[in-house]
Amino acid sequence: MAELNFDKVLASLRLRLDEVTSENEFDEISKEFLGKDSLLSDERKKLSTLSKDDKKSYGEKLNRVYKSITDNITKSKIDFIDKKYSNLENSENEDVTINWVNKQGSHRHIISQVMDEVVDIFSSIGYKVAYGPEVETSWHNFDALNTPEWHPARYESDTLYTDINLETLLRTQTSTVQIRHMENNEPPAYIVAPGRVFRSDQLDATHSPVFHQLEGLAIDKNLKFTDLKGTLEYFVKQFFGEDIETKFIPHFFPFTEPSAEVLVKWNNEEWLEILGCGMVDPNVLKHVGYPKEYQGFAWGVGIERLAMLKYQIDHIKNFYENDIRFLEQF
Amino acid sequence: MKVLKSWLNDWIDIEDIDSNDISDALESLGFEIESRTDKVPNYKNIVVGKVLEIYTHPNADKVRVTKVDVGSKVYEIVCGAWNFDIDAVVPVALPNSEIKDGFKIDKRDIRGVESNGMICSASELDLWDDHAGILKLSKNIKIGSDFSKIYNSVDTLWEIGVTPNRGDCMSHLGVARELSSYFDKPIKSNDIKLSPNIENVIKVNSGRTKFCDSYLSVEIENFDITDSDIKIRYRLSSVGVRVINNVVDYTNYVLHDIGQPLHAFDRDKLFGTISVRKAKEKETLKTLDEQTRKLSKDDLIITDNDSPIALAGVMGGYDTEVTDSTKNLLIESAYFDKVSIMKTSRKLNLISDASIRFERGIDYDIQHKGLERFISVFKHDQDINYSEAMISKKNTFSHENITFEKEDIFNILGVELKDDFILKTLSKLQIQSTLADNKISFTSPSWRYDLERPIDLIEELAKHYGYNNFNSTLPIGKNLNNKGEFWNKRNYISNLLSSKNFYEVQTLSFTDKEANSIFTPEKTSVTVINPIDQTQESLRTNLLTSLINTYKHNYENNNLSCKYYEINNVYDDGNHKLYQDIPNQEYSLGLLIPENESNPDTRGEYIQNDIHTLTNIINLLFPKVQFEKLLRPGFHKNYSYILKLNNKIIGFMGKLSYQAQSLLNLDTPIYLIQINTESFNFKDIQEHNYQPLSSYPFIKFDLSFTVQEQFSASELIQYIEGLLPENENNISIFDNFRTEKSRNLGIRIVTRNYNKTYTDSESGEILDMIVKKVQSKYSIKLNKSDDNAT
């Protein structure tokens, strides 16, 4: 029996496979070497003419050849695809350290972000945002807040007035919102009021004619000085971190009594004052007509001051110049 | 205010207490510590010497040669100062000593004479600023003493903040009283017995005015005007008072010692009865600083035979002032009304240690003690003659007894204070009090004006209990996680704009009138009557000028052209919508979009914005917004719109007019929006209508119409949507081509039925229906239709 020279067939297959340039050639090669017109098929057709023993041995041989051809094609195809993608990936090799796109963040002004953060903290313990006018009556800014007629804060050198009789002014503190809120809402009151306040100062590194405060007010039955302490300690820890040390020292504000200032220990060194607070003075509650069984506490915190501390900002001016170099950092 | 440890020690034994503990005490008592200086001598080996001889220098006429006895030896020392004579007692820097800042003193040849050291001035020893010559000491000091031992050269100085309600703490006695309770140490009485030895010559009275409760005087004869004792000068200069001469120094000393301001008159310049009254209009007074002051009826004055001689509590008069030739004195010690002194000192801008104390209220019962202290300090130094105090007192003050329930303390503070703590604290503060039947009664002492109500006393107890000794409890408010519409609206808008690469800015609320008139001339500005400067006299009536200024700042300084927004108030002279007596204020949103926007990607070109970028942003913020063309000042003729929501005006927008652009020196056209955020409810903009998704394939037509110049594309879209009410529609404009003669609008309709797949013939029917209806509704011409366009 004349057997086909299978080594020759396989050698010719390998030559063909080495020359492949596109993926669909593998199908053509399969067809050529294994399809119905292939040499292998021709040999299979001859099997029926062989003796039983020859048939068995030649049949097995043909199967081995078939497998060998298939394996060769499959392996070659895998290698081809691997090489194709590998080359493609090799060709893509950018310097990833180049930052083509300028810093893109939320771009919310840092003052808004800090106000938001403070509001979120108080919202988590049951306070709602209230707001009030920025051009206010002297009564709401001073008298209702128990500020005596002779108090230096009323001087024209400190406060910006909008009428000649000094009856309207640009509010010097967000505490005015306490009064507006209580005039218009029955107790209890749990509010925070972030907003702008105004002083007669030129804009420079440490002063601004406009700055932001957040006023807080809690009025209910049975609120005590110990509640004030707990509330503000909660805030300071939420804002600056659990490890911050705080202390309360006595102070004076016309609209609270007892009054205190809260200090935090900064970088384990200096004690810095960050907010003023106290039990709402009975005269204030009387001015807004709240019933006697209600009392509570109030506090005020400077937003710029918080921002300057937390983010190590050195100039107040930066907040209001709105230079992109500044805005982009937050 | 500055306080010295050694001076406090005159009133309470604290010399042995560590200064750190005193700092803690001061802070815990409510005195903010502004600074603390631990004083040590800024010199070494200075001794006290006595000048025995003075003779001229053989080779120099600007200096003299002295012989100085320093106890162990007599030294020859050359000295350039001329303010002393033989027998003067002076500080001497011998060879091998150091004066201020480590400057070494040694033997030195001065023009052929060997000088064995130096006689020192106060400045050279860093005591106080005095360039008048060498420091002359009291003749009682032992020669050869260590100079640093003759006064408290090792000391602590605190600068503390005293809150405006605590005028009583503006002296060493006042601070010592507070420390007395803290350290549980008694206040020393320091009483002295006076033995007057002359008669009063001048009659004084406190006048008929209610603004002077008491007026007291003593007269002093037989004294020299000279330097005061070194201890006095050291103390005064340490607390920041300029030392002048003994009479002036001693009045200042009493003020800082016990808080009573005194005034010294030259008695020989007084002629009649001294009294007090309010000035009359057009009266004048020449004050110490040689200025002639026009008085008004608000000013409280001291008179001599009814003629003004001093501004009470604020400044003395020139004609009665003490000079070097003064022979006899009249010392005034009075109580003047707080508000009266405040008004005069503020009006004349004369703010002194005395006026500040009168303003805050001095002890109404300390005037006699003031005179006693003055005499005792003076007498310690010189053998003076003095009169009794002449006293004229109205006794208008009396502090009422106040009673309250003890449980009020717990109700406010949240801690129970023990009875003995309460009683002991009050007694140390010299507040008369009793505690019986769970009631506390108290009467405040003559120096306290801040204890008028139970709450005042509760605060006092809390302070002395120590704020840091209180428990902390955290109450939860009634508005848990409910920030309210105001804040939610603000954050919602802000978040949307942030996602579109807008920068939020915070600009000042001030502007000048002209800037306001560019965009909102219909509004009258609110003006500040005492502006910081003239460019900041008006409050802004719009946010647009501020945004343009910010844009320009960054374009000019950083070469960046960006989009900005601000949410803040604008103000005008109209009535406020809610409250009486205040001007209108609208919490507003302003936006600025430049036509050429810097690309955040540095490889990219400028981003081109146009009027559609503006409408896109507005539609993002207000999905149901309506535009109504209306030309506003400062805006482009065709691009100026009023914005409405539910038929209510919420703001305006448009393109900056080319004229305004050139006026404002802007390189690129600018688009602007201003919205009054109070003019709509949060739900009006947040409302979301879900459109269900059809699971059937879409059909799509691209139609092209020839339309009029003024044709509104959005109206056409809405109309077509109305024609397919049962479908999920997605209709958009893909082309808007203009020539000089015509305008072509390309509209793409993508629509799906919710219940079925359209057949080809159904699809064709829909197309025919739309074209027919649109043509008849708008009389526009279909150019081209592309069925199932891709």
Tab-separated table of C-alpha atoms in Angstrom, chain A residues 94 99-113 115-116 119-120 122-137 146 149-152 155-168 170 180-181 183-184 188-191 194 196 198-203 208-210 212 220 222-234 246-252 256-261 263 271 273 279 281-283 295 297 319-325 327-328, chain B residues 24 26-33 163-166 338-339 342-343 346 359-360 410-415 450-451 453-460 462-463 466-487 490-491 494-495 497-499 501-510 526-533 536 539-540 550 553-554 557-558 560 562-569 571 576-585 587 598-603 678:
chain	number	residue	atom	x	y	z
A	94	GLU	CA	1.852	57.038	26.890
A	99	ASN	CA	-1.598	65.652	33.473
A	100	TRP	CA	-3.235	67.151	30.432
A	101	VAL	CA	-6.428	68.089	32.191
A	102	ASN	CA	-6.346	70.877	34.757
A	103	LYS	CA	-7.557	70.063	38.195
A	104	GLN	CA	-11.267	69.444	38.009
A	105	GLY	CA	-13.118	69.170	41.251
A	106	SER	CA	-16.412	70.333	42.567
A	107	HIS	CA	-15.063	73.907	42.398
A	108	ARG	CA	-17.470	74.979	45.093
A	109	HIS	CA	-16.083	77.928	46.979
A	110	ILE	CA	-14.328	76.836	50.151
A	111	ILE	CA	-16.582	79.064	52.245
A	112	SER	CA	-19.632	77.246	50.865
A	113	GLN	CA	-17.975	73.898	51.455
A	115	MET	CA	-20.670	76.107	55.672
A	116	ASP	CA	-22.057	72.903	54.199
A	119	VAL	CA	-24.595	72.475	58.525
A	120	ASP	CA	-24.282	68.728	57.889
A	122	PHE	CA	-25.661	70.049	63.059
A	123	SER	CA	-28.260	68.506	60.768
A	124	SER	CA	-27.117	65.127	62.065
A	125	ILE	CA	-28.207	66.172	65.561
A	126	GLY	CA	-31.491	67.748	64.620
A	127	TYR	CA	-30.892	71.319	63.455
A	128	LYS	CA	-32.507	72.968	60.460
A	129	VAL	CA	-31.146	75.870	58.399
A	130	ALA	CA	-32.795	79.239	58.988
A	131	TYR	CA	-31.970	82.504	57.308
A	132	GLY	CA	-32.663	86.165	57.757
A	133	PRO	CA	-32.032	89.500	56.077
A	134	GLU	CA	-28.529	90.944	55.809
A	135	VAL	CA	-29.690	94.543	55.874
A	136	GLU	CA	-31.361	94.596	59.272
A	137	THR	CA	-32.929	96.959	61.749
A	146	ASN	CA	-29.833	92.815	74.789
A	149	GLU	CA	-27.478	101.651	74.164
A	150	TRP	CA	-23.895	102.597	74.963
A	151	HIS	CA	-22.235	99.418	73.652
A	152	PRO	CA	-19.148	100.145	71.494
A	155	TYR	CA	-20.293	102.940	66.923
A	156	GLU	CA	-20.225	104.065	63.344
A	157	SER	CA	-16.560	103.164	63.334
A	158	ASP	CA	-17.488	99.496	63.674
A	159	THR	CA	-20.889	99.096	62.078
A	160	LEU	CA	-22.065	100.041	58.582
A	161	TYR	CA	-25.401	101.850	58.671
A	162	THR	CA	-27.776	102.347	55.750
A	163	ASP	CA	-29.794	105.264	57.046
A	164	ILE	CA	-28.967	108.520	58.673
A	165	ASN	CA	-30.953	107.770	61.832
A	166	LEU	CA	-28.901	104.609	62.382
A	167	GLU	CA	-32.075	102.519	62.359
A	168	THR	CA	-30.989	100.113	59.604
A	170	LEU	CA	-25.649	95.715	57.649
A	180	ARG	CA	-36.199	86.627	63.263
A	181	HIS	CA	-36.714	82.917	63.739
A	183	GLU	CA	-40.464	86.047	66.187
A	184	ASN	CA	-41.939	83.887	63.447
A	188	PRO	CA	-39.021	74.594	70.393
A	189	ALA	CA	-36.316	75.926	68.068
A	190	TYR	CA	-33.336	74.010	66.774
A	191	ILE	CA	-31.741	76.028	64.005
A	194	PRO	CA	-25.074	80.388	58.073
A	196	ARG	CA	-22.837	86.946	55.615
A	198	PHE	CA	-20.458	93.005	57.777
A	199	ARG	CA	-17.994	95.219	59.633
A	200	SER	CA	-16.325	98.493	58.882
A	201	ASP	CA	-12.929	97.041	57.964
A	202	GLN	CA	-10.776	97.358	54.862
A	203	LEU	CA	-10.025	94.114	53.046
A	208	SER	CA	-12.687	91.798	55.533
A	209	PRO	CA	-15.728	94.054	55.422
A	210	VAL	CA	-17.729	90.914	54.596
A	212	HIS	CA	-19.408	84.566	57.205
A	220	ASP	CA	-36.641	73.892	74.373
A	222	ASN	CA	-34.953	71.912	80.102
A	223	LEU	CA	-31.932	72.735	77.949
A	224	LYS	CA	-28.972	73.400	80.228
A	225	PHE	CA	-25.390	74.571	80.177
A	226	THR	CA	-24.259	70.930	80.180
A	227	ASP	CA	-26.223	70.443	76.917
A	228	LEU	CA	-24.468	73.425	75.399
A	229	LYS	CA	-21.118	71.880	76.285
A	230	GLY	CA	-22.028	68.486	74.868
A	231	THR	CA	-23.394	69.952	71.635
A	232	LEU	CA	-20.370	72.083	70.890
A	233	GLU	CA	-17.911	69.370	71.870
A	234	TYR	CA	-19.722	67.085	69.408
A	246	THR	CA	-11.305	71.561	73.756
A	247	LYS	CA	-11.826	73.864	76.669
A	248	PHE	CA	-14.488	76.376	77.654
A	249	ILE	CA	-13.564	79.691	79.213
A	250	PRO	CA	-15.895	82.415	80.496
A	251	HIS	CA	-16.616	85.355	78.243
A	252	PHE	CA	-19.169	88.115	77.831
A	256	THR	CA	-26.077	85.094	76.445
A	257	GLU	CA	-25.478	84.359	80.099
A	258	PRO	CA	-23.515	82.436	81.189
A	259	SER	CA	-21.301	83.065	78.156
A	260	ALA	CA	-18.250	81.134	77.059
A	261	GLU	CA	-15.616	80.859	74.406
A	263	LEU	CA	-10.850	76.941	72.477
A	271	TRP	CA	-5.073	77.096	72.336
A	273	GLU	CA	-10.569	80.312	70.197
A	279	MET	CA	-27.184	80.241	77.520
A	281	ASP	CA	-30.192	85.607	78.043
A	282	PRO	CA	-33.705	85.723	79.554
A	283	ASN	CA	-34.115	89.244	78.154
A	295	GLN	CA	-34.722	78.287	77.626
A	297	PHE	CA	-28.364	78.059	74.228
A	319	PHE	CA	-11.544	84.162	49.956
A	320	TYR	CA	-12.870	87.232	48.154
A	321	GLU	CA	-10.404	87.689	45.307
A	322	ASN	CA	-11.623	84.457	43.711
A	323	ASP	CA	-8.343	83.836	41.965
A	324	ILE	CA	-8.566	80.567	40.026
A	325	ARG	CA	-5.271	79.493	41.594
A	327	LEU	CA	-10.494	78.304	43.813
A	328	GLU	CA	-8.926	75.288	42.119
B	24	ASP	CA	-4.674	79.162	84.307
B	26	LEU	CA	-6.915	84.168	84.996
B	27	GLU	CA	-8.164	82.301	81.953
B	28	SER	CA	-10.615	80.205	83.865
B	29	LEU	CA	-12.008	83.396	85.439
B	30	GLY	CA	-12.707	84.859	82.017
B	31	PHE	CA	-9.639	87.005	81.448
B	32	GLU	CA	-8.345	86.204	78.013
B	33	ILE	CA	-4.554	86.114	78.167
B	163	THR	CA	-14.848	91.922	79.091
B	164	PRO	CA	-16.884	95.159	78.837
B	165	ASN	CA	-19.220	94.173	81.688
B	166	ARG	CA	-16.360	93.954	84.166
B	338	LYS	CA	-20.693	106.086	82.341
B	339	VAL	CA	-22.651	107.129	79.283
B	342	MET	CA	-18.389	107.680	76.831
B	343	LYS	CA	-20.169	110.161	74.614
B	346	ARG	CA	-15.822	109.152	71.658
B	359	GLU	CA	-17.173	104.356	80.764
B	360	ARG	CA	-17.358	100.876	82.187
B	410	PHE	CA	-29.448	73.431	88.485
B	411	ASN	CA	-32.124	74.367	85.972
B	412	ILE	CA	-29.689	76.578	84.097
B	413	LEU	CA	-26.371	74.850	84.644
B	414	GLY	CA	-27.318	71.186	84.850
B	415	VAL	CA	-25.165	70.529	87.910
B	450	ASP	CA	-23.148	93.246	86.360
B	451	LEU	CA	-25.038	91.450	89.135
B	453	ARG	CA	-30.502	89.437	88.154
B	454	PRO	CA	-30.435	85.848	89.420
B	455	ILE	CA	-28.898	84.737	86.093
B	456	ASP	CA	-25.971	87.091	86.732
B	457	LEU	CA	-25.224	85.381	90.002
B	458	ILE	CA	-25.651	81.927	88.467
B	459	GLU	CA	-23.068	82.843	85.834
B	460	GLU	CA	-20.740	84.026	88.567
B	462	ALA	CA	-20.570	78.746	87.116
B	463	LYS	CA	-17.394	80.674	86.383
B	466	GLY	CA	-14.971	76.174	86.425
B	467	TYR	CA	-16.620	75.633	83.043
B	468	ASN	CA	-14.384	72.669	82.382
B	469	ASN	CA	-15.695	70.894	85.451
B	470	PHE	CA	-19.193	70.619	83.998
B	471	ASN	CA	-20.500	67.391	82.448
B	472	SER	CA	-21.386	67.292	78.788
B	473	THR	CA	-24.663	65.950	77.456
B	474	LEU	CA	-25.804	65.889	73.838
B	475	PRO	CA	-29.451	66.761	73.226
B	476	ILE	CA	-30.944	65.883	69.842
B	477	GLY	CA	-32.983	68.604	68.168
B	478	LYS	CA	-36.393	68.286	66.609
B	479	ASN	CA	-35.247	68.758	63.001
B	480	LEU	CA	-33.272	65.599	62.435
B	481	ASN	CA	-31.829	65.489	58.910
B	482	ASN	CA	-34.161	68.185	57.710
B	483	LYS	CA	-32.020	71.066	56.514
B	484	GLY	CA	-34.982	72.883	55.038
B	485	GLU	CA	-35.850	74.180	51.594
B	486	PHE	CA	-33.537	77.204	51.687
B	487	TRP	CA	-30.424	75.117	52.082
B	490	ARG	CA	-28.976	76.208	47.282
B	491	ASN	CA	-27.075	72.935	47.338
B	494	SER	CA	-24.689	74.339	43.309
B	495	ASN	CA	-24.229	70.641	42.645
B	497	LEU	CA	-23.400	73.806	38.266
B	498	SER	CA	-20.354	72.130	39.784
B	499	SER	CA	-20.922	69.178	37.488
B	501	ASN	CA	-17.329	72.916	35.468
B	502	PHE	CA	-18.526	76.240	36.836
B	503	TYR	CA	-16.450	77.864	39.542
B	504	GLU	CA	-18.374	79.148	42.532
B	505	VAL	CA	-17.211	82.564	43.744
B	506	GLN	CA	-17.841	84.678	46.833
B	507	THR	CA	-17.509	88.374	46.115
B	508	LEU	CA	-18.040	91.381	48.352
B	509	SER	CA	-21.542	92.816	48.489
B	510	PHE	CA	-20.421	96.380	47.843
B	526	VAL	CA	-29.220	100.853	49.188
B	527	THR	CA	-26.313	103.020	50.305
B	528	VAL	CA	-24.089	102.828	53.326
B	529	ILE	CA	-23.932	106.197	55.098
B	530	ASN	CA	-20.495	105.498	56.557
B	531	PRO	CA	-18.837	103.469	53.781
B	532	ILE	CA	-15.336	102.066	54.081
B	533	ASP	CA	-14.519	103.930	50.909
B	536	GLN	CA	-18.044	100.623	48.270
B	539	LEU	CA	-24.946	97.506	47.962
B	540	ARG	CA	-25.120	95.626	44.694
B	550	THR	CA	-13.977	88.041	38.754
B	553	HIS	CA	-9.324	89.282	37.250
B	554	ASN	CA	-8.589	85.705	36.224
B	557	ASN	CA	-3.868	87.585	35.943
B	558	ASN	CA	-4.021	83.935	34.995
B	560	LEU	CA	-7.899	81.797	32.057
B	562	CYS	CA	-13.815	80.379	32.920
B	563	LYS	CA	-17.466	79.976	33.844
B	564	TYR	CA	-18.534	81.331	37.228
B	565	TYR	CA	-21.544	81.459	39.473
B	566	GLU	CA	-22.382	83.063	42.769
B	567	ILE	CA	-25.363	82.615	45.089
B	568	ASN	CA	-25.821	85.647	47.308
B	569	ASN	CA	-28.107	88.536	48.091
B	571	TYR	CA	-30.409	94.548	47.519
B	576	HIS	CA	-38.879	93.798	51.846
B	577	LYS	CA	-41.309	91.004	50.970
B	578	LEU	CA	-41.630	89.748	54.549
B	579	TYR	CA	-40.433	92.335	57.001
B	580	GLN	CA	-41.116	95.974	57.696
B	581	ASP	CA	-38.510	98.716	57.960
B	582	ILE	CA	-35.820	97.028	55.918
B	583	PRO	CA	-34.976	97.238	52.225
B	584	ASN	CA	-35.660	94.513	49.685
B	585	GLN	CA	-33.168	91.657	49.541
B	587	TYR	CA	-31.154	85.697	47.472
B	598	SER	CA	-10.429	77.862	28.412
B	599	ASN	CA	-10.329	74.127	27.921
B	600	PRO	CA	-9.435	72.233	31.065
B	601	ASP	CA	-7.573	69.819	28.773
B	602	THR	CA	-4.389	71.636	27.814
B	603	ARG	CA	-4.239	69.767	24.510
B	678	GLU	CA	-36.668	83.055	46.310
